[in-house]
Amino acid sequence: MLLTREPLSTAPAADPAFCRDIVEGLSRFPKATPPIWFYDQRGSELFEAIADLPEYYPTRTETGLLQRHGPDFAEAIGPGRAVIEFGAGSARKTPHLLRAIDPVAYVPIDISGDFLHASSAALAAAFPGLPVLPLVGDFNADLSLPAAIHGLPRLGFFPGSTIGNLEPAGAVDLLRAMRRLLGEEAMLLIGMDRIKDPARLVSAYDDAAGVTAAFNLNLLTRINRELQGDLPLEAFAHRAVWNDDKARIEMHLEALRPLHFHVAGYCFDMAAGETIHTESSHKYGQRDERLLLRAGGWEPTRQWSDDEGLFSLILASA
Ligand code: AVI
């Protein structure tokens, strides 16, 4: 609610884009920050821990699909492509795909450099002879692919339903940008999380062990460290809410009492009960998946889902 701004007193030491996004996001009403900033080293580690949680079905379900359908991928995609993975992280799912389709190069893209380099080294060791060409960057911004893969047909790999972390208009823009980046003969293999029982969704984003809460709160730790913030962590609670109208799980950080704090020299106030909306995770019906891909310039050609219909992997052509 209340917002006061004072002039910037100290130059921010951190990534200027991080500073800009956070100061703008906290200045808005309701307060909202982009989810890309979760992924510092600690945030990336916590996300890996989320992937193993009993409540967090997406990673396990998608990995099962990748393991099970290798022969289908080999037939539908074939060998000889350069695989470009968007938001590669630890790239734990990637070996299943690479084994199935025998690519000629692998380009993992991720915003967290340290994490990306460690996982790329592990992957290069597991696939001797496969050129692994990591690219540090935000795939929502303009990127250029390494010269070494120019002229090769490409497969974009975008697992994890990370597309769901974007607003629908942003998701369409990203799919179109991927199509431009990957070129005419490209294919895209994308994971999308399905709409399901809200109770199941809420528990996936508010687990009993509190790992997702730690992941959400780590954003405040990062703001305090990198943007000279003084947000009192103990005065915030993690909340996961199903927004049925927008078919998405929202993560928020709720102020437990009235707060006054500083970030990068700016002052902010929050009322008790006010939240910072830190992430949306959109879920899709079967038709929504196809509509979204077509709006983004891709034609869906194959689709695989688990027996419970929790998650879906879709192959699309440019
Ligand atoms: C990365 N992304 C697809 C995850 C999701 O499910 O939206 C991030 C996440 N947030 C909380 N848990 C997992």
Short mmCIF file of N, CA and C in Angstrom, two decimals, residues 142-283:
data_model
loop_
_atom_site.label_atom_id
_atom_site.label_comp_id
_atom_site.label_asym_id
_atom_site.label_seq_id
_atom_site.Cartn_x
_atom_site.Cartn_y
_atom_site.Cartn_z
N ASP A 142 17.64 -10.63 -26.01
CA ASP A 142 18.27 -11.05 -27.27
C ASP A 142 19.56 -11.81 -27.03
N LEU A 143 19.71 -12.93 -27.70
CA LEU A 143 20.92 -13.75 -27.56
C LEU A 143 21.41 -14.11 -28.95
N SER A 144 22.73 -14.34 -29.10
CA SER A 144 23.23 -14.91 -30.37
C SER A 144 23.80 -16.28 -30.06
N LEU A 145 23.49 -17.22 -30.93
CA LEU A 145 23.99 -18.58 -30.75
C LEU A 145 25.45 -18.66 -31.18
N PRO A 146 26.22 -19.61 -30.63
CA PRO A 146 27.63 -19.73 -31.00
C PRO A 146 27.81 -20.00 -32.50
N ALA A 147 28.87 -19.41 -33.06
CA ALA A 147 29.14 -19.56 -34.49
C ALA A 147 29.29 -21.03 -34.88
N ALA A 148 29.77 -21.85 -33.94
CA ALA A 148 30.02 -23.26 -34.24
C ALA A 148 28.75 -24.01 -34.68
N ILE A 149 27.58 -23.50 -34.37
CA ILE A 149 26.38 -24.25 -34.77
C ILE A 149 25.64 -23.59 -35.94
N HIS A 150 26.27 -22.59 -36.54
CA HIS A 150 25.62 -21.95 -37.69
C HIS A 150 25.42 -22.97 -38.81
N GLY A 151 24.26 -22.93 -39.42
CA GLY A 151 23.98 -23.84 -40.54
C GLY A 151 23.44 -25.19 -40.12
N LEU A 152 23.48 -25.53 -38.83
CA LEU A 152 22.98 -26.84 -38.39
C LEU A 152 21.49 -26.74 -38.07
N PRO A 153 20.72 -27.79 -38.38
CA PRO A 153 19.32 -27.78 -37.95
C PRO A 153 19.25 -27.86 -36.42
N ARG A 154 18.28 -27.19 -35.86
CA ARG A 154 18.25 -27.06 -34.39
C ARG A 154 17.00 -27.64 -33.75
N LEU A 155 17.20 -28.13 -32.54
CA LEU A 155 16.06 -28.51 -31.70
C LEU A 155 16.12 -27.65 -30.45
N GLY A 156 15.12 -26.86 -30.20
CA GLY A 156 15.02 -26.14 -28.94
C GLY A 156 14.44 -27.09 -27.90
N PHE A 157 15.00 -27.05 -26.70
CA PHE A 157 14.52 -27.91 -25.61
C PHE A 157 14.18 -26.97 -24.46
N PHE A 158 12.91 -26.96 -24.07
CA PHE A 158 12.46 -26.03 -23.03
C PHE A 158 11.61 -26.81 -22.03
N PRO A 159 12.27 -27.59 -21.17
CA PRO A 159 11.53 -28.46 -20.26
C PRO A 159 11.06 -27.72 -19.00
N GLY A 160 10.38 -28.44 -18.14
CA GLY A 160 10.09 -27.94 -16.79
C GLY A 160 8.87 -27.06 -16.68
N SER A 161 8.20 -26.79 -17.80
CA SER A 161 7.08 -25.83 -17.81
C SER A 161 7.54 -24.45 -17.35
N THR A 162 8.78 -24.11 -17.69
CA THR A 162 9.27 -22.76 -17.39
C THR A 162 8.48 -21.72 -18.18
N ILE A 163 7.93 -22.12 -19.32
CA ILE A 163 7.07 -21.21 -20.11
C ILE A 163 5.93 -20.66 -19.23
N GLY A 164 5.49 -21.49 -18.26
CA GLY A 164 4.39 -21.12 -17.38
C GLY A 164 4.74 -19.98 -16.44
N ASN A 165 6.02 -19.68 -16.28
CA ASN A 165 6.40 -18.57 -15.41
C ASN A 165 6.23 -17.21 -16.09
N LEU A 166 5.85 -17.24 -17.37
CA LEU A 166 5.61 -15.98 -18.08
C LEU A 166 4.11 -15.70 -18.18
N GLU A 167 3.76 -14.43 -18.24
CA GLU A 167 2.38 -14.04 -18.55
C GLU A 167 2.09 -14.53 -19.97
N PRO A 168 0.82 -14.81 -20.32
CA PRO A 168 0.54 -15.33 -21.66
C PRO A 168 1.16 -14.51 -22.80
N ALA A 169 1.09 -13.19 -22.72
CA ALA A 169 1.66 -12.37 -23.82
C ALA A 169 3.18 -12.55 -23.89
N GLY A 170 3.81 -12.63 -22.72
CA GLY A 170 5.26 -12.83 -22.68
C GLY A 170 5.63 -14.22 -23.19
N ALA A 171 4.78 -15.21 -22.91
CA ALA A 171 5.05 -16.57 -23.37
C ALA A 171 5.00 -16.62 -24.90
N VAL A 172 4.03 -15.93 -25.48
CA VAL A 172 3.92 -15.88 -26.95
C VAL A 172 5.15 -15.18 -27.53
N ASP A 173 5.54 -14.07 -26.93
CA ASP A 173 6.73 -13.34 -27.42
C ASP A 173 7.96 -14.24 -27.36
N LEU A 174 8.09 -14.99 -26.26
CA LEU A 174 9.28 -15.85 -26.11
C LEU A 174 9.27 -16.96 -27.16
N LEU A 175 8.12 -17.58 -27.38
CA LEU A 175 8.04 -18.64 -28.39
C LEU A 175 8.40 -18.10 -29.77
N ARG A 176 7.97 -16.89 -30.05
CA ARG A 176 8.29 -16.27 -31.35
C ARG A 176 9.79 -15.97 -31.43
N ALA A 177 10.35 -15.49 -30.32
CA ALA A 177 11.80 -15.20 -30.30
C ALA A 177 12.60 -16.49 -30.49
N MET A 178 12.12 -17.58 -29.89
CA MET A 178 12.80 -18.88 -30.06
C MET A 178 12.75 -19.32 -31.52
N ARG A 179 11.62 -19.10 -32.12
CA ARG A 179 11.47 -19.50 -33.53
C ARG A 179 12.45 -18.72 -34.39
N ARG A 180 12.57 -17.41 -34.15
CA ARG A 180 13.52 -16.59 -34.91
C ARG A 180 14.94 -17.07 -34.67
N LEU A 181 15.26 -17.34 -33.40
CA LEU A 181 16.63 -17.74 -33.03
C LEU A 181 16.98 -19.10 -33.62
N LEU A 182 16.00 -20.01 -33.64
CA LEU A 182 16.31 -21.40 -34.02
C LEU A 182 16.23 -21.63 -35.54
N GLY A 183 15.51 -20.78 -36.25
CA GLY A 183 15.52 -20.85 -37.72
C GLY A 183 14.45 -21.74 -38.32
N GLU A 184 14.44 -21.78 -39.65
CA GLU A 184 13.35 -22.37 -40.43
C GLU A 184 13.08 -23.85 -40.18
N GLU A 185 14.15 -24.66 -40.13
CA GLU A 185 13.89 -26.11 -40.02
C GLU A 185 13.79 -26.57 -38.56
N ALA A 186 13.68 -25.62 -37.66
CA ALA A 186 13.78 -25.96 -36.24
C ALA A 186 12.61 -26.78 -35.73
N MET A 187 12.89 -27.47 -34.64
CA MET A 187 11.83 -28.12 -33.86
C MET A 187 11.97 -27.64 -32.42
N LEU A 188 10.89 -27.80 -31.67
CA LEU A 188 10.91 -27.41 -30.26
C LEU A 188 10.27 -28.52 -29.45
N LEU A 189 10.98 -28.96 -28.41
CA LEU A 189 10.41 -29.93 -27.47
C LEU A 189 10.20 -29.18 -26.16
N ILE A 190 8.94 -29.04 -25.77
CA ILE A 190 8.61 -28.16 -24.63
C ILE A 190 7.75 -28.90 -23.61
N GLY A 191 8.04 -28.66 -22.33
CA GLY A 191 7.23 -29.24 -21.26
C GLY A 191 6.19 -28.23 -20.79
N MET A 192 4.98 -28.72 -20.58
CA MET A 192 3.92 -27.84 -20.04
C MET A 192 3.16 -28.56 -18.94
N ASP A 193 2.93 -27.84 -17.86
CA ASP A 193 2.24 -28.42 -16.71
C ASP A 193 0.73 -28.22 -16.88
N ARG A 194 -0.01 -29.29 -16.58
CA ARG A 194 -1.46 -29.29 -16.81
C ARG A 194 -2.24 -28.70 -15.62
N ILE A 195 -3.40 -28.17 -15.93
CA ILE A 195 -4.36 -27.77 -14.88
C ILE A 195 -4.81 -29.05 -14.16
N LYS A 196 -4.87 -28.99 -12.83
CA LYS A 196 -5.29 -30.17 -12.06
C LYS A 196 -5.90 -29.71 -10.75
N ASP A 197 -6.17 -30.68 -9.88
CA ASP A 197 -6.75 -30.39 -8.57
C ASP A 197 -5.95 -29.28 -7.85
N PRO A 198 -6.61 -28.15 -7.51
CA PRO A 198 -5.89 -27.05 -6.87
C PRO A 198 -5.13 -27.46 -5.61
N ALA A 199 -5.70 -28.42 -4.83
CA ALA A 199 -5.02 -28.82 -3.59
C ALA A 199 -3.66 -29.44 -3.92
N ARG A 200 -3.62 -30.21 -4.99
CA ARG A 200 -2.36 -30.85 -5.39
C ARG A 200 -1.36 -29.77 -5.84
N LEU A 201 -1.88 -28.77 -6.56
CA LEU A 201 -1.01 -27.69 -7.03
C LEU A 201 -0.46 -26.89 -5.86
N VAL A 202 -1.34 -26.56 -4.92
CA VAL A 202 -0.89 -25.74 -3.78
C VAL A 202 0.17 -26.49 -2.99
N SER A 203 -0.02 -27.78 -2.78
CA SER A 203 0.99 -28.49 -1.97
C SER A 203 2.32 -28.61 -2.73
N ALA A 204 2.27 -28.62 -4.07
CA ALA A 204 3.52 -28.66 -4.84
C ALA A 204 4.32 -27.36 -4.67
N TYR A 205 3.61 -26.27 -4.34
CA TYR A 205 4.28 -24.97 -4.21
C TYR A 205 4.33 -24.49 -2.75
N ASP A 206 3.91 -25.38 -1.84
CA ASP A 206 4.00 -25.04 -0.41
C ASP A 206 4.24 -26.35 0.32
N ASP A 207 5.41 -26.91 0.13
CA ASP A 207 5.73 -28.25 0.60
C ASP A 207 5.90 -28.30 2.12
N ALA A 208 5.70 -29.48 2.66
CA ALA A 208 5.73 -29.65 4.12
C ALA A 208 7.11 -29.35 4.69
N ALA A 209 8.18 -29.62 3.95
CA ALA A 209 9.53 -29.39 4.48
C ALA A 209 9.95 -27.93 4.41
N GLY A 210 9.18 -27.10 3.73
CA GLY A 210 9.49 -25.67 3.69
C GLY A 210 10.59 -25.29 2.70
N VAL A 211 10.88 -26.17 1.75
CA VAL A 211 11.95 -25.85 0.79
C VAL A 211 11.51 -24.74 -0.17
N THR A 212 10.24 -24.80 -0.60
CA THR A 212 9.75 -23.75 -1.51
C THR A 212 9.67 -22.41 -0.78
N ALA A 213 9.33 -22.46 0.50
CA ALA A 213 9.33 -21.23 1.31
C ALA A 213 10.74 -20.64 1.35
N ALA A 214 11.74 -21.49 1.55
CA ALA A 214 13.14 -21.02 1.61
C ALA A 214 13.56 -20.44 0.26
N PHE A 215 13.09 -21.08 -0.82
CA PHE A 215 13.39 -20.60 -2.19
C PHE A 215 12.80 -19.20 -2.39
N ASN A 216 11.57 -19.02 -1.97
CA ASN A 216 10.90 -17.73 -2.12
C ASN A 216 11.60 -16.67 -1.25
N LEU A 217 11.87 -17.01 0.00
CA LEU A 217 12.49 -16.05 0.93
C LEU A 217 13.94 -15.73 0.54
N ASN A 218 14.59 -16.66 -0.18
CA ASN A 218 15.97 -16.40 -0.60
C ASN A 218 16.07 -15.16 -1.49
N LEU A 219 14.97 -14.82 -2.16
CA LEU A 219 14.98 -13.59 -2.97
C LEU A 219 15.27 -12.38 -2.07
N LEU A 220 14.68 -12.39 -0.86
CA LEU A 220 14.90 -11.26 0.06
C LEU A 220 16.35 -11.25 0.54
N THR A 221 16.90 -12.43 0.80
CA THR A 221 18.31 -12.52 1.22
C THR A 221 19.20 -11.94 0.12
N ARG A 222 18.87 -12.29 -1.14
CA ARG A 222 19.66 -11.78 -2.26
C ARG A 222 19.53 -10.25 -2.37
N ILE A 223 18.31 -9.75 -2.20
CA ILE A 223 18.11 -8.29 -2.27
C ILE A 223 18.92 -7.61 -1.17
N ASN A 224 18.87 -8.16 0.04
CA ASN A 224 19.62 -7.55 1.15
C ASN A 224 21.12 -7.55 0.86
N ARG A 225 21.61 -8.66 0.31
CA ARG A 225 23.06 -8.79 0.07
C ARG A 225 23.51 -7.91 -1.11
N GLU A 226 22.79 -7.98 -2.21
CA GLU A 226 23.29 -7.34 -3.43
C GLU A 226 22.79 -5.91 -3.62
N LEU A 227 21.69 -5.56 -2.95
CA LEU A 227 21.13 -4.22 -3.16
C LEU A 227 21.08 -3.41 -1.85
N GLN A 228 21.97 -3.75 -0.93
CA GLN A 228 22.04 -3.04 0.36
C GLN A 228 20.65 -2.90 0.97
N GLY A 229 19.94 -4.02 1.04
CA GLY A 229 18.59 -3.99 1.60
C GLY A 229 18.60 -4.29 3.09
N ASP A 230 17.50 -3.95 3.76
CA ASP A 230 17.36 -4.31 5.17
C ASP A 230 15.97 -4.91 5.42
N LEU A 231 15.53 -5.74 4.48
CA LEU A 231 14.23 -6.41 4.66
C LEU A 231 14.33 -7.42 5.80
N PRO A 232 13.41 -7.35 6.76
CA PRO A 232 13.46 -8.31 7.88
C PRO A 232 12.83 -9.65 7.47
N LEU A 233 13.67 -10.64 7.26
CA LEU A 233 13.17 -11.92 6.72
C LEU A 233 12.11 -12.57 7.59
N GLU A 234 12.28 -12.42 8.93
CA GLU A 234 11.35 -13.09 9.84
C GLU A 234 9.96 -12.45 9.80
N ALA A 235 9.85 -11.30 9.16
CA ALA A 235 8.55 -10.62 9.09
C ALA A 235 7.80 -10.95 7.80
N PHE A 236 8.30 -11.92 7.03
CA PHE A 236 7.62 -12.34 5.80
C PHE A 236 7.26 -13.81 5.86
N ALA A 237 6.10 -14.15 5.29
CA ALA A 237 5.71 -15.57 5.18
C ALA A 237 5.47 -15.92 3.73
N HIS A 238 5.87 -17.14 3.37
CA HIS A 238 5.65 -17.67 2.02
C HIS A 238 4.18 -18.04 1.85
N ARG A 239 3.59 -17.67 0.74
CA ARG A 239 2.22 -18.07 0.43
C ARG A 239 2.16 -18.61 -1.01
N ALA A 240 1.42 -19.69 -1.19
CA ALA A 240 1.15 -20.23 -2.53
C ALA A 240 -0.37 -20.27 -2.71
N VAL A 241 -0.86 -19.64 -3.77
CA VAL A 241 -2.30 -19.47 -3.95
C VAL A 241 -2.68 -19.87 -5.37
N TRP A 242 -3.76 -20.65 -5.53
CA TRP A 242 -4.27 -20.98 -6.87
C TRP A 242 -5.20 -19.87 -7.33
N ASN A 243 -4.87 -19.24 -8.46
CA ASN A 243 -5.73 -18.22 -9.06
C ASN A 243 -6.49 -18.90 -10.20
N ASP A 244 -7.74 -19.25 -9.93
CA ASP A 244 -8.51 -20.06 -10.88
C ASP A 244 -8.81 -19.29 -12.17
N ASP A 245 -9.09 -18.00 -12.02
CA ASP A 245 -9.42 -17.19 -13.19
C ASP A 245 -8.25 -17.19 -14.19
N LYS A 246 -7.03 -17.08 -13.66
CA LYS A 246 -5.86 -17.00 -14.54
C LYS A 246 -5.16 -18.34 -14.70
N ALA A 247 -5.74 -19.39 -14.12
CA ALA A 247 -5.18 -20.75 -14.20
C ALA A 247 -3.71 -20.76 -13.85
N ARG A 248 -3.40 -20.22 -12.66
CA ARG A 248 -2.00 -20.20 -12.28
C ARG A 248 -1.84 -20.27 -10.76
N ILE A 249 -0.72 -20.86 -10.36
CA ILE A 249 -0.30 -20.80 -8.96
C ILE A 249 0.51 -19.53 -8.80
N GLU A 250 0.19 -18.77 -7.78
CA GLU A 250 0.97 -17.56 -7.50
C GLU A 250 1.76 -17.75 -6.22
N MET A 251 3.00 -17.35 -6.23
CA MET A 251 3.78 -17.32 -4.98
C MET A 251 3.88 -15.85 -4.54
N HIS A 252 3.69 -15.68 -3.25
CA HIS A 252 3.77 -14.34 -2.66
C HIS A 252 4.63 -14.40 -1.41
N LEU A 253 5.14 -13.23 -1.02
CA LEU A 253 5.76 -13.06 0.30
C LEU A 253 4.89 -12.05 1.04
N GLU A 254 4.29 -12.52 2.13
CA GLU A 254 3.32 -11.68 2.84
C GLU A 254 3.96 -11.03 4.07
N ALA A 255 3.76 -9.72 4.19
CA ALA A 255 4.26 -8.99 5.37
C ALA A 255 3.40 -9.37 6.58
N LEU A 256 4.05 -9.83 7.65
CA LEU A 256 3.30 -10.27 8.84
C LEU A 256 2.99 -9.13 9.80
N ARG A 257 3.62 -7.99 9.55
CA ARG A 257 3.35 -6.78 10.35
C ARG A 257 3.65 -5.58 9.47
N PRO A 258 3.27 -4.37 9.88
CA PRO A 258 3.61 -3.20 9.06
C PRO A 258 5.13 -3.07 8.97
N LEU A 259 5.63 -2.78 7.78
CA LEU A 259 7.08 -2.78 7.58
C LEU A 259 7.53 -1.48 6.92
N HIS A 260 8.74 -1.10 7.27
CA HIS A 260 9.41 0.00 6.59
C HIS A 260 10.83 -0.51 6.32
N PHE A 261 11.24 -0.52 5.07
CA PHE A 261 12.59 -1.05 4.77
C PHE A 261 13.21 -0.28 3.61
N HIS A 262 14.48 -0.57 3.37
CA HIS A 262 15.24 0.14 2.33
C HIS A 262 15.83 -0.86 1.35
N VAL A 263 15.88 -0.47 0.10
CA VAL A 263 16.57 -1.26 -0.93
C VAL A 263 17.24 -0.28 -1.88
N ALA A 264 18.55 -0.44 -2.06
CA ALA A 264 19.32 0.39 -3.00
C ALA A 264 19.09 1.89 -2.74
N GLY A 265 18.92 2.26 -1.49
CA GLY A 265 18.77 3.66 -1.14
C GLY A 265 17.33 4.17 -1.20
N TYR A 266 16.40 3.34 -1.63
CA TYR A 266 14.98 3.72 -1.66
C TYR A 266 14.28 3.19 -0.41
N CYS A 267 13.24 3.92 0.03
CA CYS A 267 12.44 3.48 1.19
C CYS A 267 11.12 2.88 0.71
N PHE A 268 10.72 1.82 1.38
CA PHE A 268 9.44 1.18 1.04
C PHE A 268 8.66 0.89 2.31
N ASP A 269 7.33 0.92 2.19
CA ASP A 269 6.46 0.54 3.29
C ASP A 269 5.54 -0.59 2.84
N MET A 270 5.20 -1.46 3.78
CA MET A 270 4.17 -2.47 3.51
C MET A 270 3.24 -2.55 4.70
N ALA A 271 1.96 -2.71 4.42
CA ALA A 271 0.99 -2.92 5.49
C ALA A 271 1.01 -4.40 5.88
N ALA A 272 0.58 -4.72 7.09
CA ALA A 272 0.44 -6.13 7.49
C ALA A 272 -0.54 -6.79 6.52
N GLY A 273 -0.19 -7.95 6.01
CA GLY A 273 -1.07 -8.67 5.08
C GLY A 273 -0.80 -8.34 3.62
N GLU A 274 -0.09 -7.25 3.36
CA GLU A 274 0.26 -6.91 1.97
C GLU A 274 1.32 -7.91 1.46
N THR A 275 1.31 -8.18 0.16
CA THR A 275 2.26 -9.18 -0.35
C THR A 275 3.13 -8.62 -1.48
N ILE A 276 4.27 -9.29 -1.66
CA ILE A 276 5.07 -9.12 -2.87
C ILE A 276 4.77 -10.37 -3.71
N HIS A 277 4.26 -10.18 -4.91
CA HIS A 277 3.95 -11.32 -5.80
C HIS A 277 5.27 -11.67 -6.52
N THR A 278 5.82 -12.82 -6.19
CA THR A 278 7.16 -13.14 -6.68
C THR A 278 7.18 -14.10 -7.87
N GLU A 279 6.09 -14.84 -8.09
CA GLU A 279 6.09 -15.78 -9.23
C GLU A 279 4.66 -16.19 -9.57
N SER A 280 4.42 -16.37 -10.88
CA SER A 280 3.21 -17.05 -11.34
C SER A 280 3.65 -18.28 -12.10
N SER A 281 2.92 -19.37 -11.92
CA SER A 281 3.22 -20.60 -12.64
C SER A 281 1.93 -21.05 -13.32
N HIS A 282 1.80 -20.67 -14.60
CA HIS A 282 0.56 -20.97 -15.33
C HIS A 282 0.47 -22.45 -15.66
N LYS A 283 -0.76 -22.95 -15.63
CA LYS A 283 -1.04 -24.35 -15.95
C LYS A 283 -1.96 -24.36 -17.17
#
